[in-house]
Coordinates of C-alpha atoms in Angstrom, one line a residue:
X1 CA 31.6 -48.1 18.4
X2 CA 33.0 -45.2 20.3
X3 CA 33.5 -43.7 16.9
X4 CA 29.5 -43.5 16.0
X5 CA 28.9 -42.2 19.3
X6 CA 31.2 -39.3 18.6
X7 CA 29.6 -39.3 15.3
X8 CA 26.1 -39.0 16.7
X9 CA 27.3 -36.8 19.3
X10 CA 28.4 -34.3 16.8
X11 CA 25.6 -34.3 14.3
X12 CA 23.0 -34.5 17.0
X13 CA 24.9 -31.9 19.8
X14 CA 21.5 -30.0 20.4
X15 CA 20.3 -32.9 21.8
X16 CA 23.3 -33.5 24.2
X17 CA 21.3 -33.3 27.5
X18 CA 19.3 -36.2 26.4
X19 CA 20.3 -40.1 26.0
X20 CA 20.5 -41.2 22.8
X21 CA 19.8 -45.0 22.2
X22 CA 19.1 -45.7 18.8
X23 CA 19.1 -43.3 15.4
X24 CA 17.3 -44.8 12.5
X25 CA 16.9 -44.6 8.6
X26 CA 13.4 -44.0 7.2
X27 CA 13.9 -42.5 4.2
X28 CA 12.5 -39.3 3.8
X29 CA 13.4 -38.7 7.6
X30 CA 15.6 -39.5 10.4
X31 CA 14.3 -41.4 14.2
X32 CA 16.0 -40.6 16.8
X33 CA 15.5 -42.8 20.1
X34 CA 16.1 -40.9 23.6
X35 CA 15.1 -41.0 26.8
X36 CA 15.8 -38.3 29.3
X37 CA 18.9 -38.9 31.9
X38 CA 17.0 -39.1 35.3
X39 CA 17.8 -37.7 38.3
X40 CA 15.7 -35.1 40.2
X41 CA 12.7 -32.7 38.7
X42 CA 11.5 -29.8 39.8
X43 CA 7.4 -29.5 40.2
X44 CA 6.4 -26.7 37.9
X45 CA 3.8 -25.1 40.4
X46 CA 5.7 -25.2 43.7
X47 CA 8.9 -25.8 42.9
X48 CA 9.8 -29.0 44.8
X49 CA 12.4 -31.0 43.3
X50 CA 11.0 -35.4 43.7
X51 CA 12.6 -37.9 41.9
X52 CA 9.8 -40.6 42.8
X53 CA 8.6 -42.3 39.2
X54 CA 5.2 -42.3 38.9
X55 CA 4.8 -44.0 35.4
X56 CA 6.4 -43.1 31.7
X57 CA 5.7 -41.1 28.9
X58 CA 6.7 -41.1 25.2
X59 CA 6.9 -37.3 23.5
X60 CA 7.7 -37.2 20.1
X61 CA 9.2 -33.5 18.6
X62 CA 10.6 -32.2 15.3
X63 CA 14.2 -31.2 15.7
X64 CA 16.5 -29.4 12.6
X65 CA 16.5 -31.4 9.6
X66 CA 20.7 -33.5 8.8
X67 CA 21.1 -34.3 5.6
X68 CA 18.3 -32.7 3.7
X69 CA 15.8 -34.6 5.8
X70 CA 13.6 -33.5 8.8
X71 CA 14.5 -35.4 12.5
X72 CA 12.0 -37.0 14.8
X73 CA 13.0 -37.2 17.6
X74 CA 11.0 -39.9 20.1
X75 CA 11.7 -39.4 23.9
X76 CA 10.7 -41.2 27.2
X77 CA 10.4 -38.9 30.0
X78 CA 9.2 -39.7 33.3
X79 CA 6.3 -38.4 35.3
X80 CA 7.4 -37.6 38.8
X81 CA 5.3 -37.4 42.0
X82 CA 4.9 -34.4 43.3
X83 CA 5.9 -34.8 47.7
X84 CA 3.9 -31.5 48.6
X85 CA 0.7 -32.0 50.2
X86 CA -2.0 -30.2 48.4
X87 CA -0.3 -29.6 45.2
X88 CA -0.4 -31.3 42.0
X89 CA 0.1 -35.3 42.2
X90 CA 2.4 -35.9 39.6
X91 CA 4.3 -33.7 36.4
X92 CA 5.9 -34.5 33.5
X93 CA 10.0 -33.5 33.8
X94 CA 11.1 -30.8 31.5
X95 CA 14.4 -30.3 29.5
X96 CA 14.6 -26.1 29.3
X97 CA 16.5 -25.7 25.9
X98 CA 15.4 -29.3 24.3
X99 CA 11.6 -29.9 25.9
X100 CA 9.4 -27.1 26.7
X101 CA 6.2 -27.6 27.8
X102 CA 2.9 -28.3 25.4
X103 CA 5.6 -27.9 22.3
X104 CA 6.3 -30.5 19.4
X105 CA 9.7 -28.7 18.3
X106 CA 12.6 -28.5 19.6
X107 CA 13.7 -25.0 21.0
X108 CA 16.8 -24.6 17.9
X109 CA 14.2 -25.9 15.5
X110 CA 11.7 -23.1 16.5
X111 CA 13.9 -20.8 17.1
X112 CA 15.1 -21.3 13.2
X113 CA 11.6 -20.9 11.9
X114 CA 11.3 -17.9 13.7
X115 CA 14.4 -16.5 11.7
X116 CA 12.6 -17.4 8.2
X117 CA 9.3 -15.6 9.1
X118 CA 10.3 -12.6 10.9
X119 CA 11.9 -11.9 7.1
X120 CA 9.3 -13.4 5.1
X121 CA 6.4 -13.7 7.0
X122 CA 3.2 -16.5 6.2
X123 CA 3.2 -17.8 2.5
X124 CA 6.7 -17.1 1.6
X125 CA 7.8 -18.2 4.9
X126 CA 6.0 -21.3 4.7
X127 CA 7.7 -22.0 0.9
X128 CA 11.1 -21.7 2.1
X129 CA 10.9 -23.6 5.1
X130 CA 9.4 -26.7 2.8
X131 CA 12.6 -26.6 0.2
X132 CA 14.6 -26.5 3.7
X133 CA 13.0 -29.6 5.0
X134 CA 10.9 -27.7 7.8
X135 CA 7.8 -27.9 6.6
X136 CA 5.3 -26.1 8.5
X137 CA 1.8 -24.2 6.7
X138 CA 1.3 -21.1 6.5
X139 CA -0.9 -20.7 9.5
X140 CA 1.6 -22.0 11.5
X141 CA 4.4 -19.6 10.3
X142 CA 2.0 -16.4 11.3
X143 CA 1.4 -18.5 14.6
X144 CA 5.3 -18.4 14.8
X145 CA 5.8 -14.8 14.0
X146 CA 3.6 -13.4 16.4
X147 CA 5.1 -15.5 19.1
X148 CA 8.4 -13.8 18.7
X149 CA 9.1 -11.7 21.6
X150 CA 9.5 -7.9 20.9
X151 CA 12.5 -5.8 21.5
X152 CA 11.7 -4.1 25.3
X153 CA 10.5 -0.7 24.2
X154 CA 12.2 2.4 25.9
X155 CA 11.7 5.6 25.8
X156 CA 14.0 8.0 23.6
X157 CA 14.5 11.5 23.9
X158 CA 14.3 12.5 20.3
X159 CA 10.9 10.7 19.6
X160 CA 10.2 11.2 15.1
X161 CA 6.5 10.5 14.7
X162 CA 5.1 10.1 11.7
X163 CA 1.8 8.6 9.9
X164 CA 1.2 5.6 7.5
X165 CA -1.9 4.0 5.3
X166 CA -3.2 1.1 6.5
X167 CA -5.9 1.7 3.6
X168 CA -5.2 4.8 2.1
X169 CA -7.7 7.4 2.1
X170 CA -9.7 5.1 4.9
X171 CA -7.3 4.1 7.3
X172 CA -3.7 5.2 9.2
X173 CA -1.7 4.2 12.1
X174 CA 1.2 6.0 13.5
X175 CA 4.8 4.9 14.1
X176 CA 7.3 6.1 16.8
X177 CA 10.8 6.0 16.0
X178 CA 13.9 6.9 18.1
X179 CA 15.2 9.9 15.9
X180 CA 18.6 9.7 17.1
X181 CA 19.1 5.8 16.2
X182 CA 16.6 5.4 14.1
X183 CA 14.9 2.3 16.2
X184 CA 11.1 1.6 16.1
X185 CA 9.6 2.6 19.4
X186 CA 6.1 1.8 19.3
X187 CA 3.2 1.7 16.2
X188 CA 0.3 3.0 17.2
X189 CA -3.2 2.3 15.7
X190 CA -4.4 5.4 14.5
X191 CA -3.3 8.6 14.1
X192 CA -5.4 10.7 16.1
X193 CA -4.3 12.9 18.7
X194 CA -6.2 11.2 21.9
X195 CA -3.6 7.9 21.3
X196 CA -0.9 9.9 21.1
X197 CA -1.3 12.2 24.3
X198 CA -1.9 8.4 25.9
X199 CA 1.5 7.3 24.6
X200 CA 3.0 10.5 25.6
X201 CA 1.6 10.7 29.3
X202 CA 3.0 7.2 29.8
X203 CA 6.3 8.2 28.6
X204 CA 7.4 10.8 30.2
X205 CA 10.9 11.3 29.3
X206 CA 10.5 12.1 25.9
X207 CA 11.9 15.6 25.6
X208 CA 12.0 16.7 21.4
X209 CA 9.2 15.5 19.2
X210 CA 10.3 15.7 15.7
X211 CA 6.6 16.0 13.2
X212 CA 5.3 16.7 10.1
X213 CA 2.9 19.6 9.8
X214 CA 0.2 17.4 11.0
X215 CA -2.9 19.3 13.2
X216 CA -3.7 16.2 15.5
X217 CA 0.3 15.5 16.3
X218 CA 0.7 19.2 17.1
X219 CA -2.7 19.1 19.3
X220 CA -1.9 15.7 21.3
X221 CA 1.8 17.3 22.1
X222 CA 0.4 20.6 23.4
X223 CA -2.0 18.5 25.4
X224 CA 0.5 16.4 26.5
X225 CA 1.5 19.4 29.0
X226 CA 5.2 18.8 29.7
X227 CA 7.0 21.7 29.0
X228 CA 10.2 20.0 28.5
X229 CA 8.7 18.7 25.1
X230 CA 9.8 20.5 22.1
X231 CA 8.1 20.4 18.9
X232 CA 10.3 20.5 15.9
X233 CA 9.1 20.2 12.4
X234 CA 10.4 18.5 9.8
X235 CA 12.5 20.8 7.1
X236 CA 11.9 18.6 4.1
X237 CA 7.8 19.2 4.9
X238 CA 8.6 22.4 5.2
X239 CA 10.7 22.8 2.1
X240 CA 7.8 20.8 0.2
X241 CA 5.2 23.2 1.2
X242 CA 7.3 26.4 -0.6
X243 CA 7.4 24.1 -3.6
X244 CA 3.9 23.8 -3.6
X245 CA 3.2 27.4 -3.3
X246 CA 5.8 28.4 -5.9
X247 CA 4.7 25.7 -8.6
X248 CA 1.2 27.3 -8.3
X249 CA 2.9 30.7 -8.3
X250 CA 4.6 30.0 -11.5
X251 CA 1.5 28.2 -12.8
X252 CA 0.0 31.8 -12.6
X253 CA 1.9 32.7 -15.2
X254 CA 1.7 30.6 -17.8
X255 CA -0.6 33.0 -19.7
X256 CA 3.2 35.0 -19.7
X257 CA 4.6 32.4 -21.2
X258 CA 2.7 32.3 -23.8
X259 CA 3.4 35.7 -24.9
X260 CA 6.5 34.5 -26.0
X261 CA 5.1 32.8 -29.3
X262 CA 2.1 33.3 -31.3
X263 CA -0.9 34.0 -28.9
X264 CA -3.0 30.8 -28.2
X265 CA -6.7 30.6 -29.4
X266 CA -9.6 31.3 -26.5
X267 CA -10.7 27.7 -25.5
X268 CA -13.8 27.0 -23.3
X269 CA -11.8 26.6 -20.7
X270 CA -10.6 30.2 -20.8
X271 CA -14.1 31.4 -21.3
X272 CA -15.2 29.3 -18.5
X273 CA -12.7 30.8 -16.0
X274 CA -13.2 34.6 -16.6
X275 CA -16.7 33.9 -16.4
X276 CA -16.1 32.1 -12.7
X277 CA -14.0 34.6 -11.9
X278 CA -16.5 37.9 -12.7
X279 CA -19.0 35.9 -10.7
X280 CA -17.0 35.2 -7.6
X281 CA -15.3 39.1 -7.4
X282 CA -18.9 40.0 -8.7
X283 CA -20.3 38.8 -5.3
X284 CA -17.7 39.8 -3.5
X285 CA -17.5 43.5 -4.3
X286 CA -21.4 43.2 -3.2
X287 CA -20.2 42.1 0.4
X288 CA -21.0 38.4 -0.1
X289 CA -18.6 35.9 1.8
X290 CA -17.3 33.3 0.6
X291 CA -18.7 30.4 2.0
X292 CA -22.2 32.3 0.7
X293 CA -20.6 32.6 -2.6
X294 CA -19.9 28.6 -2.9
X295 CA -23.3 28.1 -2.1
X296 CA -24.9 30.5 -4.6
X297 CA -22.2 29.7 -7.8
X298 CA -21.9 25.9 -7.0
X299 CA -18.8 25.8 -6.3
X300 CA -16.0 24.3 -3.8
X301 CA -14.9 26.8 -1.2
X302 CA -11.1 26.1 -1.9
X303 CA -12.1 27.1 -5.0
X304 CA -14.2 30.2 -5.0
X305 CA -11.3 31.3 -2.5
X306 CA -8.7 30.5 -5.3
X307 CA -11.3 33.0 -7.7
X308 CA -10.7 35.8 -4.7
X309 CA -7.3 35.8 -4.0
X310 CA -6.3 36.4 -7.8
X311 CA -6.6 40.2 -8.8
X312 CA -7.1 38.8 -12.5
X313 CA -8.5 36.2 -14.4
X314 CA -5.4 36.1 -17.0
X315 CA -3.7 35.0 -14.0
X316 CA -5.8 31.6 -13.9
X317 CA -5.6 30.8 -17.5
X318 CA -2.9 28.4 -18.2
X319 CA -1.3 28.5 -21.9
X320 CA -1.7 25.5 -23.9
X321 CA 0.2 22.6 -23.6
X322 CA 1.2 20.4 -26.4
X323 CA 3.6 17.8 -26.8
X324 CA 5.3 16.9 -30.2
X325 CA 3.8 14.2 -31.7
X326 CA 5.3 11.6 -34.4
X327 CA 2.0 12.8 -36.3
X328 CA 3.2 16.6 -36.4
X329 CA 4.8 16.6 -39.9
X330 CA 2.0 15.0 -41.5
X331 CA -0.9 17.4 -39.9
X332 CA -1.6 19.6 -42.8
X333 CA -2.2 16.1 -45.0
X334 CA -5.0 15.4 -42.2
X335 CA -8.6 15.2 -42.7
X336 CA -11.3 14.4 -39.9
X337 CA -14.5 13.7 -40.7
X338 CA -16.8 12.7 -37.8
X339 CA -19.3 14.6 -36.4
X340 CA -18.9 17.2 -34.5
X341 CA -21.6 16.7 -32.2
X342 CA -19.2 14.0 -30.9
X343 CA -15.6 14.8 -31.2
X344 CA -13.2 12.6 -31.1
X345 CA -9.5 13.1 -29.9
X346 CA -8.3 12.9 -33.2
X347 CA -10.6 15.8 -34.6
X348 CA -9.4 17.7 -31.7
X349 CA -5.9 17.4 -32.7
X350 CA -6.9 18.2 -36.4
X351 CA -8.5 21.2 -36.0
X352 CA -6.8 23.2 -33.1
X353 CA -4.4 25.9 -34.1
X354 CA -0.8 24.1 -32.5
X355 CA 2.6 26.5 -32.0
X356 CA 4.2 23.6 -31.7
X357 CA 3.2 22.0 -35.5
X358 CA 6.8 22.4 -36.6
X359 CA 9.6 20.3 -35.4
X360 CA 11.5 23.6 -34.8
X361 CA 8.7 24.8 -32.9
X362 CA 8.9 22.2 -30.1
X363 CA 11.1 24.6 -27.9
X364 CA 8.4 26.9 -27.6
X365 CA 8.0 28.0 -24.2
X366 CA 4.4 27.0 -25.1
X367 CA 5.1 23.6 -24.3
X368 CA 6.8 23.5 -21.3
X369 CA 4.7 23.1 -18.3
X370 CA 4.0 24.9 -14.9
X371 CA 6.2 21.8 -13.3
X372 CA 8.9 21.9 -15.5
X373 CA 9.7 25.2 -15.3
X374 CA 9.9 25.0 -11.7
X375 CA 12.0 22.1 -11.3
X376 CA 15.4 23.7 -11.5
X377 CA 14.1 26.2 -9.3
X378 CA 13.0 24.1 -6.0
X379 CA 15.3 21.2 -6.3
X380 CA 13.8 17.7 -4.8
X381 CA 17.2 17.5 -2.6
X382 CA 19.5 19.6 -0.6
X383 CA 18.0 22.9 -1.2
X384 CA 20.5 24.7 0.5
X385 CA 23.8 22.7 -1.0
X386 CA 24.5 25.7 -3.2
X387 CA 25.9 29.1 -2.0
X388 CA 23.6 31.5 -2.3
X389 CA 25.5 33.4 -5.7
X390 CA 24.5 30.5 -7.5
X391 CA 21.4 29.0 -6.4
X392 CA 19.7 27.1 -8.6
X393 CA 16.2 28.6 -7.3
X394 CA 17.8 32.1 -8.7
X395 CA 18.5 31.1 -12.0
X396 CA 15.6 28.8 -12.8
X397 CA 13.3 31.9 -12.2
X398 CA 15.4 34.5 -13.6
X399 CA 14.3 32.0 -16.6
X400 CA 11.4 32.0 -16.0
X401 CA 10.7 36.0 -15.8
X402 CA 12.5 36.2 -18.9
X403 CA 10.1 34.4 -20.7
X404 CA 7.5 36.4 -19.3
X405 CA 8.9 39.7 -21.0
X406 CA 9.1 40.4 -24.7
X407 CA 12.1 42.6 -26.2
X408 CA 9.7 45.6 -25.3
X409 CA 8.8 44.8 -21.7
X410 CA 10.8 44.7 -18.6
X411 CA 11.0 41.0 -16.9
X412 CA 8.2 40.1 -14.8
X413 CA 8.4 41.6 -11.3
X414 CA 6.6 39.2 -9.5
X415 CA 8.9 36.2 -10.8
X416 CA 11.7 38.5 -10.2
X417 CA 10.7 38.9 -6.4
X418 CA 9.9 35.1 -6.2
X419 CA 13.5 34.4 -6.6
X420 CA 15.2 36.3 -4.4
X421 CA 12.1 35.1 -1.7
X422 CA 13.3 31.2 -2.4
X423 CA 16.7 31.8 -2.1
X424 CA 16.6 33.4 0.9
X425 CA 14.5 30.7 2.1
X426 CA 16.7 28.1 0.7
X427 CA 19.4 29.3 2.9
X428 CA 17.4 29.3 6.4
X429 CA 17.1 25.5 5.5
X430 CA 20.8 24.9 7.2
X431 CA 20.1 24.7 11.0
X432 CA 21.3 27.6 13.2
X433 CA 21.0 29.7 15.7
X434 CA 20.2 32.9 14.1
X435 CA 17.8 31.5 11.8
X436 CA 15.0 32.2 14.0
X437 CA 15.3 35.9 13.7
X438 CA 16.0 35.8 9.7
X439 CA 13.1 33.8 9.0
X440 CA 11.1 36.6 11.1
X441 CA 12.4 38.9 8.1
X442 CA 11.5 36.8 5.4
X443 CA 7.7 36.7 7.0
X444 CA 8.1 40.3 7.1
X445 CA 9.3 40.9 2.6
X446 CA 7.0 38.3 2.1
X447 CA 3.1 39.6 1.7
X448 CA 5.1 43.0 0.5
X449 CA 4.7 41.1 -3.4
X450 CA 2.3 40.6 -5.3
X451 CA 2.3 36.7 -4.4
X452 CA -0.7 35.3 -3.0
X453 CA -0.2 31.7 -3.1
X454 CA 3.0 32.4 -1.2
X455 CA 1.3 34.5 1.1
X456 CA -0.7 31.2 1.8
X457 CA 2.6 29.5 2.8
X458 CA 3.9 32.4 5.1
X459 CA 0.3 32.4 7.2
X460 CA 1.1 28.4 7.4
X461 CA 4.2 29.4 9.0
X462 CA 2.6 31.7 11.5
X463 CA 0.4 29.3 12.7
X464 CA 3.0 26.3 13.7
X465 CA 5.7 28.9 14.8
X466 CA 7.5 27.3 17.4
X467 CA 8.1 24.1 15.4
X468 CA 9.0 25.9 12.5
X469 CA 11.5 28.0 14.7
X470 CA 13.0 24.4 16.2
X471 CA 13.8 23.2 12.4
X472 CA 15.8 26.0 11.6
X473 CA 17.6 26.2 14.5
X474 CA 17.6 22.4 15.8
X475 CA 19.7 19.6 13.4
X476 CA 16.8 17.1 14.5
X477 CA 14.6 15.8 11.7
X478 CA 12.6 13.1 10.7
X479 CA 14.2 11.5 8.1
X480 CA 14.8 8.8 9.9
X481 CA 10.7 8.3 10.3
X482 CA 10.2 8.5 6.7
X483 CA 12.5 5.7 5.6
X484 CA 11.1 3.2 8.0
X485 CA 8.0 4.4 6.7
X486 CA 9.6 3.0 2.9
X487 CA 10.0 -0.2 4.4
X488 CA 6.8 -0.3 5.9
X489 CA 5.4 -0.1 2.5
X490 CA 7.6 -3.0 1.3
X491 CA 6.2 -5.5 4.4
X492 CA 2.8 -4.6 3.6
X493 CA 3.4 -5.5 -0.5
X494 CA 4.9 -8.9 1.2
X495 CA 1.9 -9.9 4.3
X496 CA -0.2 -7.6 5.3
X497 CA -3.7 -8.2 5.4
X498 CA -3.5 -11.5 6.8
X499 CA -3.8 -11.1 10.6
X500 CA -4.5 -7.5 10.4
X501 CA -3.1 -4.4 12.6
X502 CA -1.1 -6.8 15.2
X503 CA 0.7 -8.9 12.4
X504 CA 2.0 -6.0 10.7
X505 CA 3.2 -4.3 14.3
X506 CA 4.7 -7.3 15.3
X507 CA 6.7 -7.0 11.7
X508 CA 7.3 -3.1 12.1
X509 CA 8.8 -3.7 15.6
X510 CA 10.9 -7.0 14.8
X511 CA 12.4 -4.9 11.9

């Protein structure tokens, strides 16, 4: 007999503080008979400890499943008297770590479920926990999750702030994130500046703020009014931004490109954008503005200021682009005869003059596009990883400008100047401490070329300076932002949507 109640003692050992009587079989599940071992109680609302019986109660919780199969376990507990005049009569005696009050699980049982759906959340949650013999639904399992208690927030010095979709296009919250440790701080509900000054003004020893190029962050900081705050931006933003402006710089000179191979027909496309563009410089020579000139062509601003800043329309006309087909050998054999009130993509293909009609003639710089050309110039990682006598940005547009020449004509300058402008840049991307002056210098070369979208970038620069001038020099960042932000993604693919905003913090946080 003494060797069951070691047995039972052992299988059952989170139940240890109670009295076990009897355990029974029931098939699909195992009854367990306790009672509680006596002694004194202590009155939940004053505190006084009575052991004066009043009557008995039966309780019956769900403890971890033995075996394969879930545990009931069926306990009489004893309601006390309370001896304090004015209080409560009588209260139920508690177990803390077996029997907690108004719950019908066992603390290690709940604390188990808790485990499955801080990973997995309602649904899958809810499946697992059935094939483990804890079946719960999948209301309960959210229920569960969102009574997990958070991690006690503190406040970091490097704070990476950063915006997600909630709803993309519609809807974004903000996440905080300790950049040093990379540990979520705090998810905020929006992304406006007023929540984050809040945030801020409650947290006052936050010292370096690492951002994006974001208006509202940069507004909510300055309002924030601590002058121990630095702003840093982030380099990779930064970094992204130049790409930007050179891929559209490079765009500009597809027309060059084409120069390289037979000269492309005149679309409607082409006709369309030297028309757009002697209206726009029309208006402007007339001392129209711009925002009058949108309104009188039809136009989008961003657009009739893209017409401005171009001196000349073969600048906006992009060469043709066309891959190699399986259907290229066989074009001459091809015959389309729709209508040509309605053309179809097939009589396009038949009847446009292609470069590219040969197999040989797939190499034509003709077909290579805007992004492509630029890709070994403004590579997606570790821009500054190469010295600066062999940077890729160098010889991708050294490339570049030699497409843009013939055997008669000297490369093309601006492409030429666009390298060396990269590079240089490209190196400022390794923080130190005189990279504040040198990228004062670049500003400087920079509007000296003929290089308007990149004359775009370095007026971006001007205007967020001082973060601009903490990335270079500062080895803060926010990468650490942008991952969680990955794995935000991945939670909401999994729950979200559910229980809204506060499910998905609760989640964020727990991660």
């Amino acid at each position: 007999m003494s060797d069951v109640n070691s047995l039972v003692g052992v299988v059952f050992s989170g139940l240890s503080p109670l009295v076990i009587e009897h355990v029974r079989d029931d098939g699909d599940e195992i009854r367990v008979l306790a009672r509680t071992p006596g002694g004194w109680g202590a009155c939940p609302d004053c505190g006084t400890e009575s052991a004066r019986v009043h009557s008995y109660h039966e309780r019956t919780v769900a403890d971890v499943p033995v075996d394969g199969r879930r545990v009931v376990v069926r306990v009489r507990i004893r309601r006390l008297a309370c001896p304090t005049r004015g209080c409560r009569q009588t209260f139920r005696e508690q177990l803390p770590g077996v029997l907690e009050r108004y719950q019908r699980r066992t603390a290690r049982l709940s604390a188990q479920i808790g485990a499955v759906v801080r990973e997995l959340a309602g649904r899958a949650g809810a499946r697992l926990l059935r094939v483990l013999a804890m079946a719960v639904s999948r209301h309960t399992a959210v229920r569960a999750l969102l009574r997990l208690p958070l991690p006690v927030q503190r406040t970091p010095r490097v704070l990476g702030v950063d915006d997600f979709a909630l709803r993309r296009r519609h809807r974004y919250a903000t996440i905080l994130v300790d950049a040093g440790t990379r540990e979520r701080v705090d998810v905020l509900p929006d992304r406006r500046a007023d929540t984050l000054e809040t945030w801020l003004r409650d947290h006052p020893g936050v010292q370096i703020v690492c951002r994006d190029g974001s208006g509202a962050y940069a507004e909510a900081i300055r309002r924030a009014r601590c002058p121990t705050r630095c702003r840093v931006g982030d380099r990779w933003h930064i970094w992204h931004n130049l790409a930007e402006a050179l891929l559209k710089e490079v765009a500009a000179h597809s027309r060059c490109w084409a120069k390289a191979g037979p000269p492309p027909r005149e679309g409607k496309r082409a006709a369309t954008t030297r028309e757009r563009w002697q209206q726009v410089h029309g208006l402007l020579d007339k001392g129209v503005g711009l925002l009058e000139c949108s309104r009188r062509l039809g136009l989008a601003l961003n657009t009739v200021k893209r017409y401005a800043r171009i001196p000349e329309p073969d600048r906006l006309i992009r060469a043709p682009q066309y891959r190699p087909t399986l259907v290229d050998p066989y074009r001459d054999h091809l015959r389309c005869g729709a209508k040509k009130t309605r053309p179809s993509p097939f009589c396009s293909y038949c009847e446009r003059s292609r470069s590219s009609a040969t197999p040989a003639a797939s190499t034509c710089p003709t077909a290579t596009s805007p992004r492509a050309a630029s890709r070994p110039t403004v590579p997606r990682s570790r821009p500054d990883a190469s010295p600066a006598t062999s940077s890729p940005a160098l010889t991708g547009l050294k490339s570049i400008s030699g497409r843009c020449s013939t055997p008669s004509s000297p490369p093309c300058p601006e492409t030429t100047a666009l390298a060396g402008l990269v590079r240089s840049f490209a190196a400022l991307l390794t923080p130190a401490d005189g990279n504040t002056d040198r990228l004062t210098t670049w500003i400087t070369e920079a509007p000296a070329e003929d290089l308007p979208h990149l004359h775009a970038f370095t007026r971006g620069l001007d205007l967020d300076r001082e973060a601009v001038n903490a990335a270079l020099a500062l080895p803060h960042h926010n990468g650490g932002t942008e991952g969680i932000n990955t794995k935000t993604k991945l939670i909401k693919r999994q729950m979200y949507g559910r229980a809204g905003f506060p499910l998905l913090r609760h989640r964020i946080l727990l991660g």
